[in-house]
Short mmCIF file of C-alpha atoms and ligand atoms in Angstrom, two decimals:
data_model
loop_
_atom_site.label_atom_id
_atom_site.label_comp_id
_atom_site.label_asym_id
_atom_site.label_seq_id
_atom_site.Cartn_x
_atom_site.Cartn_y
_atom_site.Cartn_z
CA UNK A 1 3.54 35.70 -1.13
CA UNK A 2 5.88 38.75 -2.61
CA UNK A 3 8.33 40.32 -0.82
CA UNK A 4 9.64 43.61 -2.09
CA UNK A 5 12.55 45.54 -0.56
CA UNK A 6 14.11 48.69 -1.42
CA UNK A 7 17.19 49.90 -0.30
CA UNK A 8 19.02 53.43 -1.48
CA UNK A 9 22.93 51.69 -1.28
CA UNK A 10 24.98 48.80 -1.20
CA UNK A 11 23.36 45.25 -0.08
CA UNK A 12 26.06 42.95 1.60
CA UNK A 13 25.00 39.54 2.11
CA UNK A 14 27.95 37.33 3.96
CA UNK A 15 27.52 33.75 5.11
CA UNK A 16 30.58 30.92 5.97
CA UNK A 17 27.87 28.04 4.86
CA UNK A 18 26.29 27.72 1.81
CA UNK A 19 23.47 29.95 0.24
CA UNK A 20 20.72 28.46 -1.70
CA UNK A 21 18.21 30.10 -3.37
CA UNK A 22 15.23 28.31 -5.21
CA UNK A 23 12.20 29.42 -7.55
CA UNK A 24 9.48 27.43 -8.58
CA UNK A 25 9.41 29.92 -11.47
CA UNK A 26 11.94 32.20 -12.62
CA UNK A 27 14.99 34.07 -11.33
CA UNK A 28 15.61 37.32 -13.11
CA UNK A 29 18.82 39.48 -12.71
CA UNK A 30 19.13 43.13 -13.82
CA UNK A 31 21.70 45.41 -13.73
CA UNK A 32 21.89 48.63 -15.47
CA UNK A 33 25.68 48.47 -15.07
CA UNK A 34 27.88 44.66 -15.28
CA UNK A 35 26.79 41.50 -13.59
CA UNK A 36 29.48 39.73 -12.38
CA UNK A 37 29.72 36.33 -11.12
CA UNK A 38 32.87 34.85 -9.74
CA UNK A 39 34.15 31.85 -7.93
CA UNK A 40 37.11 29.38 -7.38
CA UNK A 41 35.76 26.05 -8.32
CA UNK A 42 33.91 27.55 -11.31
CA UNK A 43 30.36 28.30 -12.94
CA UNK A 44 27.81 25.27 -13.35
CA UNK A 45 24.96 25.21 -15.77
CA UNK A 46 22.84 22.17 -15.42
CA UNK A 47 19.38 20.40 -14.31
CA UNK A 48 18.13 22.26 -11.51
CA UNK A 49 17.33 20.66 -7.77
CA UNK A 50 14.30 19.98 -6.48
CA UNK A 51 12.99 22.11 -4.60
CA UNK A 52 13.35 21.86 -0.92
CA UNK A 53 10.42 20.82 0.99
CA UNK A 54 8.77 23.93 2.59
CA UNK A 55 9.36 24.60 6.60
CA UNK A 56 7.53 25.31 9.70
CA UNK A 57 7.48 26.45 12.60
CA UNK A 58 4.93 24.30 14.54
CA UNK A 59 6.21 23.39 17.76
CA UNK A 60 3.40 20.17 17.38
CA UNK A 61 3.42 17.07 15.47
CA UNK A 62 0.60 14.90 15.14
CA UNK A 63 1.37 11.59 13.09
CA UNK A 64 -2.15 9.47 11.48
CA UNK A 65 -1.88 5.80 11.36
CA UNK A 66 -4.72 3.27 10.96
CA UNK A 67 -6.27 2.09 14.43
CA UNK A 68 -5.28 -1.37 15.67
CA UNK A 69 -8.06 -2.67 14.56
CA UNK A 70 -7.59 -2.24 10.98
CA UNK A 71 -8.33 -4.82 8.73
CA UNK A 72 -7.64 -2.76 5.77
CA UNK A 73 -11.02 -1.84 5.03
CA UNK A 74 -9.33 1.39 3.39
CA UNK A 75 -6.06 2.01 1.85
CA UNK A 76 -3.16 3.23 4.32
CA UNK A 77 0.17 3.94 3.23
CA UNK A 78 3.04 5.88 4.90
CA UNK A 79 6.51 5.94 5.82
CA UNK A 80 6.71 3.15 8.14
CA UNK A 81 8.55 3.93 11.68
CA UNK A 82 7.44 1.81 14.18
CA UNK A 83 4.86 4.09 15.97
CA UNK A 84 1.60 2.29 15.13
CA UNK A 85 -0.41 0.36 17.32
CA UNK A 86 -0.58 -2.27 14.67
CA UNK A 87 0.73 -6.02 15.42
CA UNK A 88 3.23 -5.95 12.75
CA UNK A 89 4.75 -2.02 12.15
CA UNK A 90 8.62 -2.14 11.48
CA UNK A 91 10.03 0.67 10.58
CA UNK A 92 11.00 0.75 6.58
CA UNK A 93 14.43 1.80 7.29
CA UNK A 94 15.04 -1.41 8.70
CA UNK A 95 13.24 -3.63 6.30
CA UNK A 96 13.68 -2.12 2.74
CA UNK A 97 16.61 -3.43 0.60
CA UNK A 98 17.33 -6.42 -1.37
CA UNK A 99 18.16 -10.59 -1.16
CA UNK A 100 21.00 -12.17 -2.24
CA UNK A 101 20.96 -14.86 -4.79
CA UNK A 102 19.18 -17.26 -2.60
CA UNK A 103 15.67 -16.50 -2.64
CA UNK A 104 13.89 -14.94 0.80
CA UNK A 105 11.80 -17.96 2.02
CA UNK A 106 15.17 -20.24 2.29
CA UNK A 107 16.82 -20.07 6.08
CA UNK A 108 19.95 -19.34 4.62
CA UNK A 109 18.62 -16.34 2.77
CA UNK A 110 20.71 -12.73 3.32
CA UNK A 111 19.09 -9.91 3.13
CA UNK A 112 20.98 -6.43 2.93
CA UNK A 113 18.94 -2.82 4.24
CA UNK A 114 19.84 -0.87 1.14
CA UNK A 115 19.49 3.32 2.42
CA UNK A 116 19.17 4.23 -1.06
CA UNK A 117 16.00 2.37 -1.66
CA UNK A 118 14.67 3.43 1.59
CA UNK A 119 15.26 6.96 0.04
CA UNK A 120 13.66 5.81 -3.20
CA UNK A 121 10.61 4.64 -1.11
CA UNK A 122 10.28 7.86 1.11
CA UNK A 123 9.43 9.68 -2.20
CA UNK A 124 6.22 8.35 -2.45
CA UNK A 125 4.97 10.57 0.01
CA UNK A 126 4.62 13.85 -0.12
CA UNK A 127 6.58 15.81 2.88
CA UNK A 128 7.44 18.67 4.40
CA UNK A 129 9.14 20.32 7.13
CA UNK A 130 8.35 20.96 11.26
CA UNK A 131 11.61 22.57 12.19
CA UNK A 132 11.29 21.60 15.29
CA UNK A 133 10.71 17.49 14.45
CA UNK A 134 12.51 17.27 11.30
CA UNK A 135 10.59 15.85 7.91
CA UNK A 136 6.60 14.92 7.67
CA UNK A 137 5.79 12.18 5.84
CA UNK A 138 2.69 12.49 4.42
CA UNK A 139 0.39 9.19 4.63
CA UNK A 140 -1.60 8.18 1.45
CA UNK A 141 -4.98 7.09 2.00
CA UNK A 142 -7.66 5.31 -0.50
CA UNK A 143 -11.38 5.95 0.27
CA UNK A 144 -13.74 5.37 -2.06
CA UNK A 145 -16.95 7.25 -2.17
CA UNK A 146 -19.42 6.22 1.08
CA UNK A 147 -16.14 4.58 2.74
CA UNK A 148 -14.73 5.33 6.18
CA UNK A 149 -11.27 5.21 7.85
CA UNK A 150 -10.45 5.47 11.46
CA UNK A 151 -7.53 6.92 12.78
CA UNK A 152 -5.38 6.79 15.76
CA UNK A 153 -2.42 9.96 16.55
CA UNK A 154 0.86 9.65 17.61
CA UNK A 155 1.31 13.10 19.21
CA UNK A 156 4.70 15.31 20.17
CA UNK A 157 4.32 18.83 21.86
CA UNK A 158 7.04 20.84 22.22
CA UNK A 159 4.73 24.15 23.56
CA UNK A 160 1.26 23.61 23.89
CA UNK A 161 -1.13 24.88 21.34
CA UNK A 162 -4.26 27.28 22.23
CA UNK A 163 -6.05 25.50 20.00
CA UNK A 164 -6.50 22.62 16.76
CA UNK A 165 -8.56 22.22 14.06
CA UNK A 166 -8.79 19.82 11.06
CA UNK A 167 -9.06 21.55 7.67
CA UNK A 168 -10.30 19.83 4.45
CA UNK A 169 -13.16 20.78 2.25
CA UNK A 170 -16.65 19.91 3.63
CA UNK A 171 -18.22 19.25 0.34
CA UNK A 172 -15.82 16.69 -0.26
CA UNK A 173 -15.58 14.40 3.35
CA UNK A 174 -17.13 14.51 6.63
CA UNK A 175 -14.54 14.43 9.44
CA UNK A 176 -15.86 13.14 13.21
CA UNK A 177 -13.79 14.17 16.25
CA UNK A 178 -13.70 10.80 18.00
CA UNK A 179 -11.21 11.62 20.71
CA UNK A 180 -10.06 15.23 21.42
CA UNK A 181 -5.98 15.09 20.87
CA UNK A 182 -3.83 15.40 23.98
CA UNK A 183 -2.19 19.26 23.82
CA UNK A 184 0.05 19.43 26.78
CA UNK A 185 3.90 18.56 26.59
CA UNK A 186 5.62 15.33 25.82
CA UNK A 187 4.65 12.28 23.38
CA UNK A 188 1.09 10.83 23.31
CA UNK A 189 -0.50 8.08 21.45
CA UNK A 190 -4.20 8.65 21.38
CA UNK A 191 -6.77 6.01 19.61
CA UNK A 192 -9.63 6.62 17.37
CA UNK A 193 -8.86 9.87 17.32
CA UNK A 194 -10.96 11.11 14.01
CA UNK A 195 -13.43 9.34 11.64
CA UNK A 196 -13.00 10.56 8.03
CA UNK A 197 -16.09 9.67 5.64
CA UNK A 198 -15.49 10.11 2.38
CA UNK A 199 -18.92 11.76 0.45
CA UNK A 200 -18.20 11.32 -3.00
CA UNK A 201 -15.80 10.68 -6.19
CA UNK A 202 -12.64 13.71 -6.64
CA UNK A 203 -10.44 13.54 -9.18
CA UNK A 204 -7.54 15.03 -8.15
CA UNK A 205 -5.75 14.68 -4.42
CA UNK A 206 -7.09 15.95 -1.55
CA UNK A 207 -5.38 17.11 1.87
CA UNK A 208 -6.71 16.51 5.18
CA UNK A 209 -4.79 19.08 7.23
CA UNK A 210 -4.46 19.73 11.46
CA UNK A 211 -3.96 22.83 12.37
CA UNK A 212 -2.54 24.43 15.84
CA UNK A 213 -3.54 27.62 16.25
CA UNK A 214 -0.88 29.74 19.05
CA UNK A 215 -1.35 33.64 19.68
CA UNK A 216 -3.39 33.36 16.39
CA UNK A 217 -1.10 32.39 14.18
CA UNK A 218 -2.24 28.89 12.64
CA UNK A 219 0.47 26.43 11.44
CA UNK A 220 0.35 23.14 10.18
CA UNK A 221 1.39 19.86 12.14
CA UNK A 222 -0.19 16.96 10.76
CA UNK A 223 -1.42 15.99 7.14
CA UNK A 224 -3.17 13.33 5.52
CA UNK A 225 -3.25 12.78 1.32
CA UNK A 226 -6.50 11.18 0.13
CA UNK A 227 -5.72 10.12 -3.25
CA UNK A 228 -8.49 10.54 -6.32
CA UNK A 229 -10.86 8.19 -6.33
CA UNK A 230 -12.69 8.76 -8.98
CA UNK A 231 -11.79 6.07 -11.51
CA UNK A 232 -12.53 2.76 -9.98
CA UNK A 233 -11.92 -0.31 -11.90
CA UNK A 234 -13.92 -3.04 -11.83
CA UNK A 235 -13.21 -6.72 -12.01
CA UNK A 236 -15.18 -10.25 -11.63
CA UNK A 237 -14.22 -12.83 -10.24
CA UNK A 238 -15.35 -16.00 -10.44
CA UNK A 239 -15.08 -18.92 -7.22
CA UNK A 240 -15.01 -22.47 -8.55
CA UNK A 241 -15.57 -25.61 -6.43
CA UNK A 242 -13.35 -28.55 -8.12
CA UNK A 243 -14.29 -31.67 -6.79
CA UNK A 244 -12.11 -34.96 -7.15
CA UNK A 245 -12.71 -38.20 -5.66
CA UNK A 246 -16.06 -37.23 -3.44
CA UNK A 247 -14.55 -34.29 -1.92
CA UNK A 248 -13.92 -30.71 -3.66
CA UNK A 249 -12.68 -27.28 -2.22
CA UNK A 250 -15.30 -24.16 -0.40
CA UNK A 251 -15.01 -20.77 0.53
CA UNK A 252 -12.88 -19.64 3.23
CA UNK A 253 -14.09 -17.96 6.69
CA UNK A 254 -12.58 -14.54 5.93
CA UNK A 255 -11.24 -14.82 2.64
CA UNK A 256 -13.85 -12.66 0.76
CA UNK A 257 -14.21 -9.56 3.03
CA UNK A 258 -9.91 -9.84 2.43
CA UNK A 259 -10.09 -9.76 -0.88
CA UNK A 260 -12.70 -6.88 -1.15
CA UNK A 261 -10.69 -4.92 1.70
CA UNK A 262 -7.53 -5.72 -0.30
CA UNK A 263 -9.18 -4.26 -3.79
CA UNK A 264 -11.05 -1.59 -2.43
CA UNK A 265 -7.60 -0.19 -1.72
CA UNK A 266 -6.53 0.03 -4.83
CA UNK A 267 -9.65 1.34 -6.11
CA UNK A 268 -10.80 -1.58 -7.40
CA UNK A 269 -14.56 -3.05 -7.43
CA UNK A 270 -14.37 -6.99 -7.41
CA UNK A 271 -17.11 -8.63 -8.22
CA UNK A 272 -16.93 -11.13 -6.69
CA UNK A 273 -19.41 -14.54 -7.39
CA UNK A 274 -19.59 -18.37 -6.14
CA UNK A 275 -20.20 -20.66 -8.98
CA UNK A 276 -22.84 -22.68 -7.92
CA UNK A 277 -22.03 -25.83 -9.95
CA UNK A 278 -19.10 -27.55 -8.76
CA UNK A 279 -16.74 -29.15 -12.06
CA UNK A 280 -15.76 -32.80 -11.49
CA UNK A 281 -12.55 -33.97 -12.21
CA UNK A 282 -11.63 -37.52 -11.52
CA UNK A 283 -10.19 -40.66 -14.17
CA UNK A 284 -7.57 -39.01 -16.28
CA UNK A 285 -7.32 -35.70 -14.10
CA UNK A 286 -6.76 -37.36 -11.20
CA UNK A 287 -4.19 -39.77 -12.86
CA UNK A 288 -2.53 -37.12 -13.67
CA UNK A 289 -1.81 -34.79 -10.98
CA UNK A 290 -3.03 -36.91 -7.76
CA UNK A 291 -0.11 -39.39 -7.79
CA UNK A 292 1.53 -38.81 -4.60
CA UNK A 293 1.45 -41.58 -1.37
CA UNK A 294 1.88 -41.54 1.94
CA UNK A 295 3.04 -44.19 3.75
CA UNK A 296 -0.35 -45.29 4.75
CA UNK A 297 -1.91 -45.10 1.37
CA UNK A 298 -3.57 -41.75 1.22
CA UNK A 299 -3.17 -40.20 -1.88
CA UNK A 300 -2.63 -36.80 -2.29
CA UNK A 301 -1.52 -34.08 -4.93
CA UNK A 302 1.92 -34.05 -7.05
CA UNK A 303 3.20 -30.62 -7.69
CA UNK A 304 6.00 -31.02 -9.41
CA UNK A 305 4.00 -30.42 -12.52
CA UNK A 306 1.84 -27.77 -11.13
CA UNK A 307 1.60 -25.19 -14.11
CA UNK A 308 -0.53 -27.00 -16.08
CA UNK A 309 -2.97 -27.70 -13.76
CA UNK A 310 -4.63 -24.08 -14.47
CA UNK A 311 -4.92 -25.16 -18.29
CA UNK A 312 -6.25 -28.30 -17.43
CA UNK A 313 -9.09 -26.90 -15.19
CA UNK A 314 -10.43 -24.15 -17.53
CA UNK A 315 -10.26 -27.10 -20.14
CA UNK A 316 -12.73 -29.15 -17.95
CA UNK A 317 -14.54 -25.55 -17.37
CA UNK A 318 -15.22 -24.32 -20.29
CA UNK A 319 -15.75 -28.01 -21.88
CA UNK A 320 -19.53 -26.71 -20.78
CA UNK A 321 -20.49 -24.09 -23.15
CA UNK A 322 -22.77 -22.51 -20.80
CA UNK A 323 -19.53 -21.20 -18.61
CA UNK A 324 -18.07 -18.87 -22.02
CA UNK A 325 -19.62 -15.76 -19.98
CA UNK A 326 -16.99 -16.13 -17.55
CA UNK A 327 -14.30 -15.70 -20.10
CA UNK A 328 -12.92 -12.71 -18.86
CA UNK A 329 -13.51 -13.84 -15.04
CA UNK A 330 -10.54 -13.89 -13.09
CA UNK A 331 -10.85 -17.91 -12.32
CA UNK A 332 -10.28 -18.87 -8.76
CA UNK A 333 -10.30 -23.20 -8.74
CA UNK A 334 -10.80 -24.78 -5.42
CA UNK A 335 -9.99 -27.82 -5.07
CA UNK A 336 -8.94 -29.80 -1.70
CA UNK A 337 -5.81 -30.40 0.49
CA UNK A 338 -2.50 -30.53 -0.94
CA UNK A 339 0.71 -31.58 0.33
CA UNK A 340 2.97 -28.89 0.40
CA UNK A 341 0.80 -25.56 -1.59
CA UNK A 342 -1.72 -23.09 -0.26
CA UNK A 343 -2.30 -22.06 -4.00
CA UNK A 344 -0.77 -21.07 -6.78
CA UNK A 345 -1.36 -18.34 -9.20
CA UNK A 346 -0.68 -19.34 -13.10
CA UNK A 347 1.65 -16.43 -13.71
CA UNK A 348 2.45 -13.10 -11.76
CA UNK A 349 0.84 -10.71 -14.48
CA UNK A 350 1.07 -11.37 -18.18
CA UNK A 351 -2.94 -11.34 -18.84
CA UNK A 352 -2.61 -14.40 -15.91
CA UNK A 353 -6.85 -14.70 -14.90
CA UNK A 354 -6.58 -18.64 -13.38
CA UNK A 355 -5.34 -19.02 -9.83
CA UNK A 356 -5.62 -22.47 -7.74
CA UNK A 357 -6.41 -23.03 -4.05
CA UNK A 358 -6.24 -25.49 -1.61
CA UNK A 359 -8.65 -26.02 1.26
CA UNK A 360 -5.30 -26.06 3.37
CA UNK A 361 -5.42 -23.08 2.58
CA UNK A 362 -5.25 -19.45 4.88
CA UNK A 363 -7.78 -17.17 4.62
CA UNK A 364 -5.87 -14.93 2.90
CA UNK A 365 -3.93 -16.92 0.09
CA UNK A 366 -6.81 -16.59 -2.96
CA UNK A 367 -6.39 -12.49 -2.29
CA UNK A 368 -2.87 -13.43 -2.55
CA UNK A 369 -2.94 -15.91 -5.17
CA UNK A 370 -4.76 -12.90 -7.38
CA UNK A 371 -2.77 -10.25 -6.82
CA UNK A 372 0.08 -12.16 -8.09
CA UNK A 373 -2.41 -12.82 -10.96
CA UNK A 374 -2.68 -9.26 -11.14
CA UNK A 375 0.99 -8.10 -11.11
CA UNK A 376 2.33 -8.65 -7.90
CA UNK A 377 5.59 -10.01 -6.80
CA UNK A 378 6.02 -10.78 -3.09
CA UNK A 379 7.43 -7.99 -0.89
CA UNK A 380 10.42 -9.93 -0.56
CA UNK A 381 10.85 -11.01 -4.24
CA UNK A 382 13.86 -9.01 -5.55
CA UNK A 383 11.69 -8.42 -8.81
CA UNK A 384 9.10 -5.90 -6.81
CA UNK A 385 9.82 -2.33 -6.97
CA UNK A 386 10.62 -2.71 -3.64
CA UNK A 387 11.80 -5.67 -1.49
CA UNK A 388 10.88 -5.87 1.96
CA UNK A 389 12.35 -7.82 4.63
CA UNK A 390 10.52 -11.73 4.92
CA UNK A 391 7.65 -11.91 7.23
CA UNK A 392 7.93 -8.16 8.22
CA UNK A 393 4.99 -6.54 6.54
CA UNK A 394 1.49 -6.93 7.01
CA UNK A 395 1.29 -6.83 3.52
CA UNK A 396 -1.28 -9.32 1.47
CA UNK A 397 2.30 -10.31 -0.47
CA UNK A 398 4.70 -11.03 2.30
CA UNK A 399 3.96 -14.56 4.09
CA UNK A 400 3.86 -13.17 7.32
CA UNK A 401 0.58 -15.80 8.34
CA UNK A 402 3.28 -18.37 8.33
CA UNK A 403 4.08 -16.20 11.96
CA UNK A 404 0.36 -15.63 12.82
CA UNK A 405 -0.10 -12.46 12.24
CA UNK A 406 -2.46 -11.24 9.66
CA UNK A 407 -1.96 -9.78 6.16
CA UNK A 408 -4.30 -7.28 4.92
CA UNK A 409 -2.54 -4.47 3.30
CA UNK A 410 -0.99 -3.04 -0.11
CA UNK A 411 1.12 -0.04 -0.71
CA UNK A 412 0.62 2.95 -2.90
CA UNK A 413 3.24 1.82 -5.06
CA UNK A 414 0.71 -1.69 -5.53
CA UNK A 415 -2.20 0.32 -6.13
CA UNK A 416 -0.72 1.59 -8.81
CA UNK A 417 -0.15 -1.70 -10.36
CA UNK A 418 -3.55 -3.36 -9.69
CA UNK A 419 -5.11 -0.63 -10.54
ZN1 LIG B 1 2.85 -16.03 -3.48
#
């Protein structure tokens, strides 16, 4: 947009607040007399500001968050404020800041809300301003080609629109009016409100925008980012039944649909197989980790030496020469209860392909157990980029089962890692 004006005298411009002026290119000055610029506290030269978010006028907000029943089939991140329908939604100004020296999971933890994280974390979104609500926070969403999300709208109207419309480009995804969105005054929370199918790969971001539209002038009051999805990464992983002593570990109810959910929003394709042939371990193995009683006699697992239990189970693994195509498998060894672990992965990151699991297990502790694999701390591991309150997410990394509620999701900040 240019703006020209022309005036024949003297411009005054007089304000008793500040005056801010910003380009996103440059600011020229010309004078065919003196410039002059003068002030009390002096002249700075130096790295310019950001540029403000831009503003509007909408007198409507409409907020996207996943439905409630969202297993995280797609990716969903967004600035965090409590308004979801979702069992676990706190919001991140609450829960983002850091542990003291003892670590999260102990009852005598502390943890301290740290605002300038929070701020750190509330620039991965994108944003803008409704000067009637205050900042947007614009949700990040992962859909890969032929994928689907499902929304639900937490709605303010200040002065009803005439109308509202969704804009986005066609070619790209196909967006289904569920529910039509509530338009008269006050706060609304409507479900399902909009299907978004996603038709094919884009490589660079694409907005999903709502639209009011009042005495025909159209403004913007809701926004979703769909990030590119065009380079998928793709990973196998390999199952492994271990058995010991007549028994060995199995698959979980849920835990593959988890894992695929949990992937798929970072944009990565596991592939994800069963070995058929269970490995045996017994004698020597079992000497050497299964040394534990209880005080009727049932042994069970020692895991005070638990590291080297991953070595020792891709030695008995790859002892067959027949298993060398799985080389490059992220290794997933199931073996059976345990006293006191769910699993274990053999290091967060570092190359780290071997994870253990127990059949005490959760459904969701081998997605766990390989995202740690993959790079992950836990949410409330001071060594994350961010640190989240314990058992406050619904995040695959917090151990929020431990309350029964699920975890299912990752952050944009994750995706970046595991992808
Ligand atoms: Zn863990």
């Amino acid at each position: 947009m240019t703006k020209v004006r022309n005036v024949g005298g003297k411009i005054t411009e007089t304000t008793k607040g500040n005056d801010n002026s910003f380009a996103k290119e440059n600011i020229t000055y010309n004078s065919q007399k003196k410039i002059s610029f003068t002030s009390d506290k002096g002249i700075k030269h130096g790295k310019p500001e950001t540029l403000p978010p831009p503003e509007l006028p909408s007198k409507c907000k409409v907020e996207f968050r996943p439905s409630k029943s969202w297993q995280g089939e797609f990716g969903f991140d967004w600035c965090r404020i409590g308004d979801s329908q979702l069992p676990v939604d706190k919001p991140y100004s609450d829960i983002v800041g850091k542990y003291g020296a003892i670590y999260a999971t102990s009852p005598s933890a502390v943890f301290t809300i740290k605002p300038e994280l929070y701020q750190r974390h509330l620039a991965e979104y994108e944003k803008f301003v409704l000067s009637a609500f205050g900042t947007y926070y614009v949700p990040n969403l992962s859909l890969m080609k032929g994928e689907i999300a499902v929304l639900d709208a937490a709605i303010e109207i200040k002065e009803n629109p005439d109308s509202m419309y969704y804009k986005y480009d066609k070619t790209v995804f196909e967006v289904k009016i569920l529910e039509k969105l509530s338009n008269t005054k006050g706060k609304h929370f409507n479900d399902k409100v909009l299907e978004i199918k996603c038709l094919k790969e884009f490589s660079s971001k694409q907005k999903i925008e709502l639209i009011a539209t009042k005495n025909k002038i159209d403004n913007k009051i809701g926004q979703i980012n769909v990030l590119p999805n065009n380079k998928v990464k793709e990973i196998d992983i390999l199952f492994i039944p271990v058995e010991h002593n007549g028994s060995s570990g199995t698959i979980k109810g849920k835990e593959i649909t988890i894992l695929t959910n949990a992937l798929k929003q970072a944009y990565v394709k596991g592939n994800i197989v069963r070995h058929k042939e269970k490995i045996k371990v017994g004698g020597w193995w079992y000497d050497l980790f299964f040394t534990k009683k209880d005080d009727k006699g049932v042994v069970s697992m020692e895991t005070s030496n638990i590291r080297s239990i991953h070595r020792a189970l891709d030695d008995v693994f790859f002892k067959e020469k027949d298993n060398e195509i799985y080389k490059n498998h992220y290794r997933v060894y199931m073996l059976t209860n345990s006293t006191s672990l769910n699993g274990m992965a053999e290091d967060i990151g570092k190359n780290a392909k071997v994870v253990v699991v127990y059949n005490n297990r959760n459904d969701s502790t081998a997605p766990h157990e390989l995202m740690h694999a993959m790079g992950l701390y836990h949410t409330f591991d001071n060594d994350g980029l961010f640190t989240y309150k314990f058992q406050n997410t619904d995040n695959i990394m917090d151990y929020t089962h431990q309350v029964g509620k699920d975890r299912f999701s990752t952050n944009t900040w994750q995706w970046k890692i595991l992808n």
